[in-house]
Structures are given as C-alpha cells and as structure tokens.
Short mmCIF file of C-alpha atoms and ligand atoms in Angstrom, two decimals:
data_model
loop_
_atom_site.label_atom_id
_atom_site.label_comp_id
_atom_site.label_asym_id
_atom_site.label_seq_id
_atom_site.Cartn_x
_atom_site.Cartn_y
_atom_site.Cartn_z
CA MET A 29 97.61 158.89 79.67
CA THR A 30 96.59 156.21 82.17
CA VAL A 31 99.08 153.35 82.38
CA ARG A 32 97.20 150.04 82.44
CA VAL A 33 99.03 147.56 84.64
CA GLY A 34 98.87 143.77 84.99
CA VAL A 35 100.10 142.19 88.24
CA ILE A 36 101.59 138.67 88.38
CA GLY A 37 101.46 137.30 91.93
CA ALA A 38 98.67 138.29 94.31
CA GLY A 39 100.42 137.42 97.57
CA MET A 40 101.41 139.74 100.36
CA ILE A 41 103.33 142.39 98.43
CA GLY A 42 101.37 141.91 95.21
CA GLN A 43 98.16 142.83 97.04
CA ASP A 44 99.88 145.84 98.58
CA HIS A 45 101.09 147.05 95.18
CA VAL A 46 97.61 146.57 93.65
CA ARG A 47 96.22 148.75 96.44
CA ARG A 48 99.06 151.28 96.00
CA LEU A 49 98.58 151.52 92.21
CA THR A 50 94.84 151.99 92.73
CA GLU A 51 94.60 154.24 95.78
CA VAL A 52 97.89 156.11 96.01
CA VAL A 53 99.55 156.40 92.62
CA THR A 54 98.03 158.74 90.06
CA GLY A 55 98.00 157.89 86.36
CA ALA A 56 97.78 154.11 86.74
CA GLU A 57 95.03 151.50 86.69
CA VAL A 58 95.31 147.79 87.50
CA VAL A 59 93.43 145.95 84.73
CA ALA A 60 94.53 142.32 85.21
CA VAL A 61 95.79 140.12 88.03
CA THR A 62 97.02 136.54 88.06
CA ASP A 63 98.28 134.12 90.69
CA LEU A 64 99.14 130.43 90.80
CA ASP A 65 96.16 130.24 93.12
CA ALA A 66 93.20 131.45 91.04
CA GLU A 67 91.09 131.76 94.18
CA ARG A 68 93.59 134.27 95.53
CA ALA A 69 93.72 136.34 92.34
CA ALA A 70 89.95 136.64 91.86
CA PRO A 71 89.05 138.76 94.92
CA VAL A 72 92.20 140.90 94.57
CA ALA A 73 91.23 141.69 90.97
CA ALA A 74 87.54 142.19 91.75
CA GLU A 75 88.32 144.63 94.56
CA VAL A 76 89.81 147.10 92.06
CA GLY A 77 87.57 146.36 89.07
CA ALA A 78 90.25 144.34 87.26
CA ARG A 79 89.90 140.84 85.81
CA ALA A 80 91.68 137.70 86.95
CA VAL A 81 93.50 135.89 84.14
CA THR A 82 94.93 132.40 83.80
CA ASP A 83 98.69 132.86 84.14
CA GLY A 84 101.64 135.17 83.55
CA ALA A 85 101.89 134.50 79.82
CA ASP A 86 98.18 135.16 79.40
CA LEU A 87 98.45 138.41 81.35
CA ILE A 88 101.47 139.70 79.42
CA GLY A 89 99.69 138.94 76.15
CA GLN A 90 96.55 140.94 77.01
CA SER A 91 96.28 143.86 74.59
CA ASP A 92 95.19 146.35 77.27
CA VAL A 93 98.11 145.57 79.60
CA ASP A 94 100.63 148.37 78.97
CA ALA A 95 103.06 147.38 81.74
CA VAL A 96 103.66 144.41 84.03
CA VAL A 97 104.38 144.13 87.76
CA VAL A 98 106.00 140.85 88.88
CA THR A 99 105.37 140.01 92.53
CA SER A 100 105.36 136.24 92.32
CA TRP A 101 107.77 133.91 94.09
CA GLY A 102 111.45 134.75 93.32
CA PRO A 103 112.32 131.63 91.25
CA THR A 104 109.52 132.52 88.78
CA HIS A 105 110.66 136.11 88.18
CA ALA A 106 113.01 135.36 85.26
CA GLU A 107 110.31 133.60 83.24
CA HIS A 108 107.89 136.52 83.56
CA VAL A 109 110.48 139.26 83.01
CA LEU A 110 111.82 137.52 79.87
CA ALA A 111 108.26 137.13 78.55
CA ALA A 112 107.54 140.83 79.15
CA ILE A 113 110.75 141.83 77.33
CA ALA A 114 109.83 139.52 74.43
CA ALA A 115 106.45 141.29 74.26
CA GLY A 116 108.16 144.71 74.37
CA LYS A 117 106.34 145.67 77.59
CA PRO A 118 107.87 147.57 80.54
CA VAL A 119 108.17 145.35 83.60
CA PHE A 120 108.62 146.23 87.26
CA CYS A 121 110.03 143.18 89.04
CA GLU A 122 110.14 142.90 92.80
CA LYS A 123 113.54 141.86 94.09
CA PRO A 124 115.25 139.59 93.27
CA LEU A 125 115.43 140.13 89.50
CA ALA A 126 116.18 136.39 89.36
CA THR A 127 117.50 133.87 91.82
CA THR A 128 120.49 132.77 89.70
CA GLU A 129 123.30 134.73 88.07
CA GLU A 130 122.64 132.87 84.83
CA ASP A 131 118.99 133.97 84.71
CA CYS A 132 119.97 137.56 85.52
CA ARG A 133 122.42 137.54 82.63
CA ARG A 134 119.75 136.15 80.28
CA ILE A 135 117.51 139.07 81.24
CA VAL A 136 120.30 141.62 80.74
CA GLU A 137 121.14 140.11 77.33
CA ALA A 138 117.46 140.06 76.29
CA GLU A 139 117.02 143.70 77.26
CA ILE A 140 120.15 144.79 75.43
CA ALA A 141 119.01 142.85 72.35
CA CYS A 142 115.64 144.58 72.53
CA GLY A 143 117.44 147.93 72.47
CA ARG A 144 115.55 149.85 75.15
CA ARG A 145 115.22 149.84 78.94
CA LEU A 146 112.12 147.90 79.93
CA VAL A 147 113.10 146.47 83.32
CA GLN A 148 113.03 148.10 86.74
CA VAL A 149 113.86 146.16 89.91
CA GLY A 150 112.06 146.80 93.21
CA PHE A 151 114.86 148.14 95.37
CA MET A 152 112.69 150.72 97.10
CA ARG A 153 115.29 152.14 99.49
CA ARG A 154 116.54 154.39 96.68
CA TYR A 155 113.19 156.19 97.04
CA ASP A 156 113.37 156.72 100.81
CA ALA A 157 113.70 160.41 101.67
CA GLY A 158 116.51 159.79 104.18
CA TYR A 159 118.65 157.74 101.80
CA ARG A 160 118.03 160.29 99.02
CA GLU A 161 119.30 163.08 101.23
CA MET A 162 122.35 160.96 102.14
CA LYS A 163 123.09 160.52 98.45
CA ARG A 164 122.74 164.24 97.81
CA VAL A 165 125.23 164.98 100.61
CA LEU A 166 127.69 162.38 99.30
CA ASP A 167 127.39 163.48 95.68
CA ALA A 168 127.86 167.12 96.70
CA GLY A 169 131.13 166.17 98.40
CA GLU A 170 129.94 167.56 101.74
CA ILE A 171 131.77 164.89 103.77
CA GLY A 172 134.67 164.44 101.38
CA THR A 173 135.70 161.09 99.97
CA PRO A 174 133.78 158.23 101.67
CA LEU A 175 136.00 155.83 103.60
CA MET A 176 133.76 153.57 105.71
CA VAL A 177 130.08 152.68 106.06
CA HIS A 178 128.49 151.22 109.20
CA CYS A 179 125.08 149.62 108.73
CA ALA A 180 122.58 147.60 110.72
CA HIS A 181 119.47 145.77 109.50
CA ARG A 182 117.42 144.45 112.41
CA ASN A 183 114.05 142.72 112.43
CA ALA A 184 112.08 141.92 115.57
CA SER A 185 111.80 138.21 114.74
CA ALA A 186 112.17 135.75 111.88
CA PRO A 187 109.92 132.74 111.19
CA GLU A 188 111.17 129.13 111.29
CA SER A 189 111.27 129.10 107.47
CA TYR A 190 113.97 131.82 107.49
CA ARG A 191 117.35 130.19 106.75
CA SER A 192 120.85 131.55 107.38
CA GLU A 193 121.40 132.19 103.63
CA MET A 194 118.35 134.47 103.58
CA ALA A 195 120.24 136.98 105.70
CA ALA A 196 122.11 137.81 102.47
CA GLN A 197 119.49 136.90 99.87
CA ASP A 198 116.41 138.54 101.39
CA THR A 199 117.68 140.93 104.04
CA ALA A 200 121.13 142.34 103.22
CA VAL A 201 120.24 142.53 99.52
CA HIS A 202 118.58 145.89 100.25
CA GLU A 203 121.78 147.29 101.75
CA ILE A 204 123.82 145.78 98.91
CA ASP A 205 121.79 147.69 96.34
CA VAL A 206 121.52 150.94 98.22
CA LEU A 207 125.25 151.00 99.07
CA ARG A 208 126.28 150.55 95.41
CA TRP A 209 123.95 153.44 94.58
CA LEU A 210 124.92 155.70 97.50
CA LEU A 211 128.64 155.29 96.92
CA SER A 212 128.53 155.13 93.09
CA ASP A 213 130.93 152.25 93.58
CA GLU A 214 130.97 148.48 93.10
CA ILE A 215 131.30 145.79 95.79
CA VAL A 216 134.31 143.56 95.09
CA SER A 217 134.47 141.20 98.08
CA ALA A 218 132.34 139.79 100.88
CA GLN A 219 133.04 138.14 104.21
CA VAL A 220 130.68 136.98 106.97
CA ILE A 221 131.55 136.91 110.65
CA LYS A 222 129.43 134.86 113.05
CA PRO A 223 129.11 136.44 116.48
CA ARG A 224 127.67 134.65 119.49
CA ALA A 225 124.20 133.51 118.44
CA THR A 226 121.11 134.87 120.13
CA THR A 227 119.13 132.33 122.14
CA LYS A 228 115.96 133.91 120.69
CA ARG A 229 116.22 132.18 117.31
CA TYR A 230 115.33 128.85 115.73
CA PRO A 231 118.35 126.56 116.28
CA HIS A 232 119.19 126.15 112.56
CA LEU A 233 119.74 129.89 112.10
CA GLN A 234 123.02 131.82 112.33
CA ASP A 235 121.79 135.07 113.87
CA PRO A 236 123.22 137.70 114.06
CA GLN A 237 125.72 137.89 111.19
CA ILE A 238 128.23 140.63 110.49
CA MET A 239 128.88 141.09 106.79
CA LEU A 240 131.99 142.88 105.63
CA PHE A 241 132.15 144.29 102.11
CA GLU A 242 134.91 146.08 100.24
CA THR A 243 134.28 148.31 97.24
CA ALA A 244 136.43 148.86 94.16
CA ALA A 245 137.51 152.23 95.59
CA GLY A 246 138.53 150.62 98.89
CA VAL A 247 135.56 151.69 101.05
CA ARG A 248 134.99 149.19 103.87
CA VAL A 249 131.41 148.38 104.87
CA ASP A 250 130.28 146.54 107.99
CA LEU A 251 126.66 145.41 108.06
CA GLU A 252 125.04 143.80 111.09
CA VAL A 253 122.10 141.61 110.10
CA PHE A 254 120.14 140.65 113.22
CA VAL A 255 116.68 139.30 112.46
CA ASN A 256 115.60 138.36 115.99
CA CYS A 257 116.54 141.56 117.80
CA ARG A 258 113.12 141.55 119.48
CA TYR A 259 112.74 145.31 119.91
CA GLY A 260 111.59 146.27 116.40
CA TYR A 261 112.52 146.93 112.77
CA ASP A 262 115.57 149.14 112.78
CA ILE A 263 117.66 150.30 109.82
CA GLN A 264 120.87 152.20 110.44
CA CYS A 265 123.41 153.53 107.95
CA GLU A 266 126.30 155.89 108.58
CA THR A 267 128.92 156.86 106.02
CA VAL A 268 132.19 158.30 107.28
CA GLY A 269 134.16 160.47 104.87
CA GLU A 270 137.45 162.37 104.99
CA THR A 271 135.86 165.54 106.39
CA GLY A 272 132.58 164.45 108.02
CA LEU A 273 129.87 161.84 108.23
CA VAL A 274 126.29 161.45 107.11
CA ARG A 275 123.79 159.25 108.91
CA LEU A 276 120.39 157.93 107.82
CA PRO A 277 117.76 159.62 109.99
CA ASP A 278 115.34 157.55 112.04
CA PRO A 279 111.76 157.94 110.76
CA ALA A 280 109.94 160.91 112.26
CA SER A 281 108.23 159.86 115.47
CA PRO A 282 107.20 162.04 118.38
CA LEU A 283 109.23 162.10 121.56
CA VAL A 284 107.01 161.15 124.49
CA ARG A 285 107.79 162.09 128.08
CA SER A 286 105.58 160.40 130.60
CA ALA A 287 105.68 158.27 133.76
CA GLY A 288 109.25 159.31 134.42
CA THR A 289 110.56 158.34 130.96
CA SER A 290 111.45 160.07 127.71
CA ARG A 291 111.01 157.79 124.70
CA VAL A 292 110.57 157.48 120.93
CA ALA A 293 108.77 154.49 119.41
CA VAL A 294 110.64 152.15 117.04
CA HIS A 295 108.86 150.80 113.95
CA GLN A 296 107.85 147.16 114.24
CA ASP A 297 107.41 146.35 110.56
CA TRP A 298 109.32 147.08 107.33
CA ARG A 299 106.03 147.87 105.56
CA ASP A 300 105.49 150.90 107.79
CA ARG A 301 109.16 151.95 107.70
CA PHE A 302 109.31 152.02 103.89
CA ALA A 303 105.65 152.69 102.98
CA ALA A 304 106.42 156.17 101.64
CA ALA A 305 109.41 154.86 99.67
CA PHE A 306 107.22 152.22 97.97
CA ASP A 307 104.68 154.94 97.08
CA VAL A 308 107.34 157.20 95.52
CA GLU A 309 108.94 154.23 93.74
CA PHE A 310 105.68 153.35 91.98
CA GLN A 311 104.67 156.95 91.26
CA GLU A 312 108.01 157.65 89.59
CA TRP A 313 107.84 154.41 87.61
CA VAL A 314 104.34 155.25 86.35
CA ASN A 315 105.42 158.81 85.55
CA THR A 316 108.21 157.57 83.28
CA LEU A 317 105.85 155.19 81.50
CA ALA A 318 103.19 157.87 81.05
CA ALA A 319 105.81 160.24 79.66
CA GLY A 320 107.01 157.55 77.26
CA VAL A 321 110.56 157.65 78.62
CA GLU A 322 112.68 154.77 79.85
CA PRO A 323 112.57 153.90 83.58
CA THR A 324 115.30 155.54 85.65
CA GLY A 325 115.16 153.26 88.71
CA PRO A 326 117.27 150.21 89.57
CA SER A 327 118.04 148.45 86.30
CA ALA A 328 118.38 144.85 85.20
CA TRP A 329 122.13 145.39 85.59
CA ASP A 330 121.61 146.39 89.23
CA GLY A 331 119.48 143.27 89.70
CA TYR A 332 122.25 141.14 88.18
CA ALA A 333 124.92 142.78 90.39
CA ALA A 334 122.84 142.28 93.54
CA THR A 335 122.41 138.57 92.81
CA VAL A 336 126.15 138.08 92.15
CA ILE A 337 127.01 139.89 95.42
CA THR A 338 124.46 137.96 97.49
CA ASP A 339 125.77 134.68 95.99
CA ALA A 340 129.30 135.65 97.09
CA THR A 341 128.01 136.56 100.55
CA VAL A 342 126.31 133.17 100.94
CA GLU A 343 129.56 131.49 99.84
CA ALA A 344 131.42 133.56 102.44
CA LEU A 345 128.92 132.51 105.12
CA HIS A 346 129.69 128.86 104.41
CA SER A 347 133.45 129.14 103.82
CA GLY A 348 134.29 131.67 106.51
CA GLY A 349 136.72 133.35 104.11
CA VAL A 350 136.84 136.50 102.00
CA VAL A 351 135.07 135.81 98.70
CA GLY A 352 135.75 137.90 95.60
CA VAL A 353 132.73 139.22 93.70
CA ALA A 354 133.01 138.57 89.97
CA ILE A 355 130.73 141.14 88.36
CA LYS A 356 131.29 141.49 84.61
CA ASP A 357 132.13 144.85 83.06
CA ARG A 358 129.06 147.08 82.89
CA PRO A 359 127.75 147.07 79.31
CA GLU A 360 127.59 150.45 77.54
CA PHE A 361 123.78 149.99 77.45
CA TYR A 362 123.64 150.65 81.23
CA ALA A 363 126.25 153.42 81.30
CA GLY A 364 123.56 156.05 81.88
CA ASP A 365 122.20 154.42 85.04
CA VAL A 366 121.82 156.69 88.05
CA ARG A 367 124.89 155.96 90.17
P1 NAP B 15 103.94 135.66 98.75
O1 NAP B 15 103.05 136.27 99.76
O2 NAP B 15 104.32 134.22 98.83
O3 NAP B 15 103.26 135.93 97.34
C1 NAP B 15 103.73 135.38 96.12
C2 NAP B 15 102.49 135.01 95.31
O4 NAP B 15 102.89 134.68 93.99
C3 NAP B 15 101.76 133.79 95.90
O5 NAP B 15 100.37 134.05 95.90
C4 NAP B 15 102.15 132.69 94.92
O6 NAP B 15 101.18 131.67 94.84
C5 NAP B 15 102.21 133.46 93.63
N1 NAP B 15 102.99 132.85 92.56
C6 NAP B 15 104.09 132.06 92.66
N2 NAP B 15 104.50 131.72 91.42
C7 NAP B 15 103.65 132.28 90.52
C8 NAP B 15 103.54 132.32 89.11
N3 NAP B 15 104.42 131.64 88.31
N4 NAP B 15 102.54 133.03 88.53
C9 NAP B 15 101.66 133.69 89.30
N5 NAP B 15 101.70 133.70 90.66
C10 NAP B 15 102.69 133.03 91.27
O7 NAP B 15 105.32 136.44 98.63
P2 NAP B 15 105.60 138.00 98.88
O8 NAP B 15 106.09 138.20 100.26
O9 NAP B 15 104.44 138.79 98.37
O10 NAP B 15 106.87 138.22 97.93
C11 NAP B 15 106.75 138.26 96.53
C12 NAP B 15 108.06 138.84 95.95
O11 NAP B 15 108.22 140.16 96.43
C13 NAP B 15 109.31 138.05 96.37
O12 NAP B 15 110.21 138.02 95.30
C14 NAP B 15 109.87 138.88 97.49
O13 NAP B 15 111.28 138.78 97.61
C15 NAP B 15 109.49 140.28 97.07
N6 NAP B 15 109.36 141.20 98.21
C16 NAP B 15 110.03 142.38 98.17
C17 NAP B 15 109.98 143.21 99.25
C18 NAP B 15 110.73 144.52 99.25
O14 NAP B 15 111.08 144.98 100.32
N7 NAP B 15 110.96 145.14 98.12
C19 NAP B 15 109.22 142.88 100.36
C20 NAP B 15 108.51 141.69 100.36
C21 NAP B 15 108.57 140.84 99.27
P3 NAP B 15 101.31 130.38 95.81
O15 NAP B 15 101.30 130.90 97.22
O16 NAP B 15 100.12 129.56 95.46
O17 NAP B 15 102.62 129.73 95.47
#
C-alpha cells in the first residue's frame, strides 16, 4: 500500500521532507502541499506531481490524504495536529509538538480520547546510527548503571534572529529528547550557567551556555550549547557508567594526510550530519502506516515532556537558579513507548 501524504508548510524543512518522501522513502507519495504563502506551495507541489491546496484544514480534509506532515512554523503546530487527530489521520509533526505546555496537553488529551496513537514528533536523533548503538550498549548493561552524561551541541554561527532562549527551545531540545530516550529516565531539574561570552556573536545573545540537568535516577548531565563556535557543526555525547563509558561516534569521514598535516573534516551543517537519520525516521514512519500499526517513534507525550523541560531551562536561564521540571505522571496510554 502506498501511503498518500499531505505536507503543511513548504519552507526549508518542509521542502526537504517532500523531496525525501518522493525520492528516498519507499511506499509513500506526496499528494498535497499547503503553505501560508501559496506561491511557495505551488512549485513545491508541482515538482512532485502533487496539488497545492488552500490551507491546513483543507489539506487534512482531502479524502486522498492518508497521513499528514506538519512542517509549518512552531506556533501553528497545535492547530494542525489537533485537526489531524479530529479527522483520525496519522500526523508527523516536526519539533516542537507545540510551543506551550497547555497546547501539548490538549494534544495528549485529544489523542488519548481518540484511543489510538496518531502522533509522531520529529526528534530525528533517535534514528541516528550512532545514538542507536549507544542505546543498545546502555540497554544491554555494557557500561553498568549510567552516572553522568557529557554533551556538546555546537553550530558554526547563529543569525541575528537567534535569541538566548532558543538555545534551549531550538537547539538543546534535541539533546533533551535523546537523553530521556537513551537513559530511559526523566529529567527533573534544569540549571543554566553562563560562561564568558564569545566576541563572535550578536550582542543580545548569551553564547555559549552550559546547561545542567538532573534525572529522576540521579544522573547528572552537562550540555554545552555553543552556536557561534565558528569551526563547524559538532555534536558530542558521552555517557559514563559504573563500569565503562560509551561515546557517540563522529560521522565517518576520511583521514587526510597532506602538506605536513593529518586531518579529518568536520560537518558544517546539521542537514548533512543528520541526513541519514531523517531518511530512516521517515521510512520507519511510513512502514508503520503501511502496515496499519501505530507509530513507534517519539510520541505526543515525548513532545509534551520536551516542551516542559525546555520551558524550565528558559526559566533557569533567566533566574540563574535550579528549576524543577514538573512533568505529570505518564498516562497508561503511553506506557508502551520505546524508552
Ligand atoms: P520555515 O523555512 O520558516 O518554513 C515554515 C513554512 O511554514 C513557511 O513557508 C511558512 O510560511 C509556513 N507556514 C507558517 N504557518 C503556516 C500555516 N498555518 N499553514 C501553512 N504553512 C504555514 O521553517 P523551517 O526551518 O522549515 O522549520 C519548520 C519547522 O520544522 C519548525 O517547527 C522547526 O522547528 C522544525 N525544524 C526541525 C528540525 C529538526 O532538526 N528536526 C530542523 C529544522 C526545522 P511563511 O514563511 O509565509 O510564514
């Protein structure tokens, strides 16, 4: 069965996912595209033989749209995800699930009321081969009980529109999700330390930031977010356990020896670093839909938890203190989530 997909939001990542669903993923076809800017949607749709439609509600209501991908601006996600749930259609929503805790809870409640898993959130790191191997090692107990995690998330540069809060909301949110998943544990507090600021930033920005998280089991996490590091896009993650450690591998890249140096290139862009993870993420999502089973990826509950934790991290940035994370008890409906 071919899964017929409608895409809401034809911006940067929406266009990439349309291409991915058309050229890379098997078993899927993009049949409809919409964007606030109709002139942007039209060529994106035409390129893949789909039609451009008026808006999100129109797209979700189309009888040949089996499943929905939401890649619009974050504050519009809740509206589209709730409409897809109301229509009983599976929906893949790019992160964030919603920009407020209240909207996330409305989505969780709507999904529970509907009685089946329809929502998957776009936390693609869970599909990266290196992180998956880390999780296998941790779950197999190969390094014993995890005690500490050291992470870094570095971008070469950030535009003027990037604000200090976005270090948690747009950048660290990927670590927040993948750490909950890797450790099968919940984050219970957040703190943000402000080191000396780099001169290579816009003056309004606190960069770098060191985020400190504690989990329910007592694991301590330090995460350096440095979005003007200048040298490239660099993701590091090392978990230290009672009997060993496991470290995320750098992406495969040839070692070059020449002109008296020995060097390995560093990725410059997150799209290249996680391209394969995005491909696997969408292939697995389509496979579950084609098989008629519920999605197994990051759930609406994970989207809710990530928003609550990023809110606490932003509060910690402003207050300078340790902020408790108040995640509600996980409903029975999400008990089977991959943890
Ligand atoms: P973008 O380039 O600004 O694209 C968003 C598009 O959605 C724009 O064309 C925008 O139109 C349109 N739009 C806004 N509201 C809409 C609505 N109600 N209905 C239909 N279209 C609407 O942004 P982006 O970088 O692609 O990001 C999109 C989402 O993906 C964001 O939530 C972002 O956080 C997420 N994202 C995730 C990752 C990841 O690593 N997983 C990476 C990048 C982005 P206008 O420009 O006219 O407003």
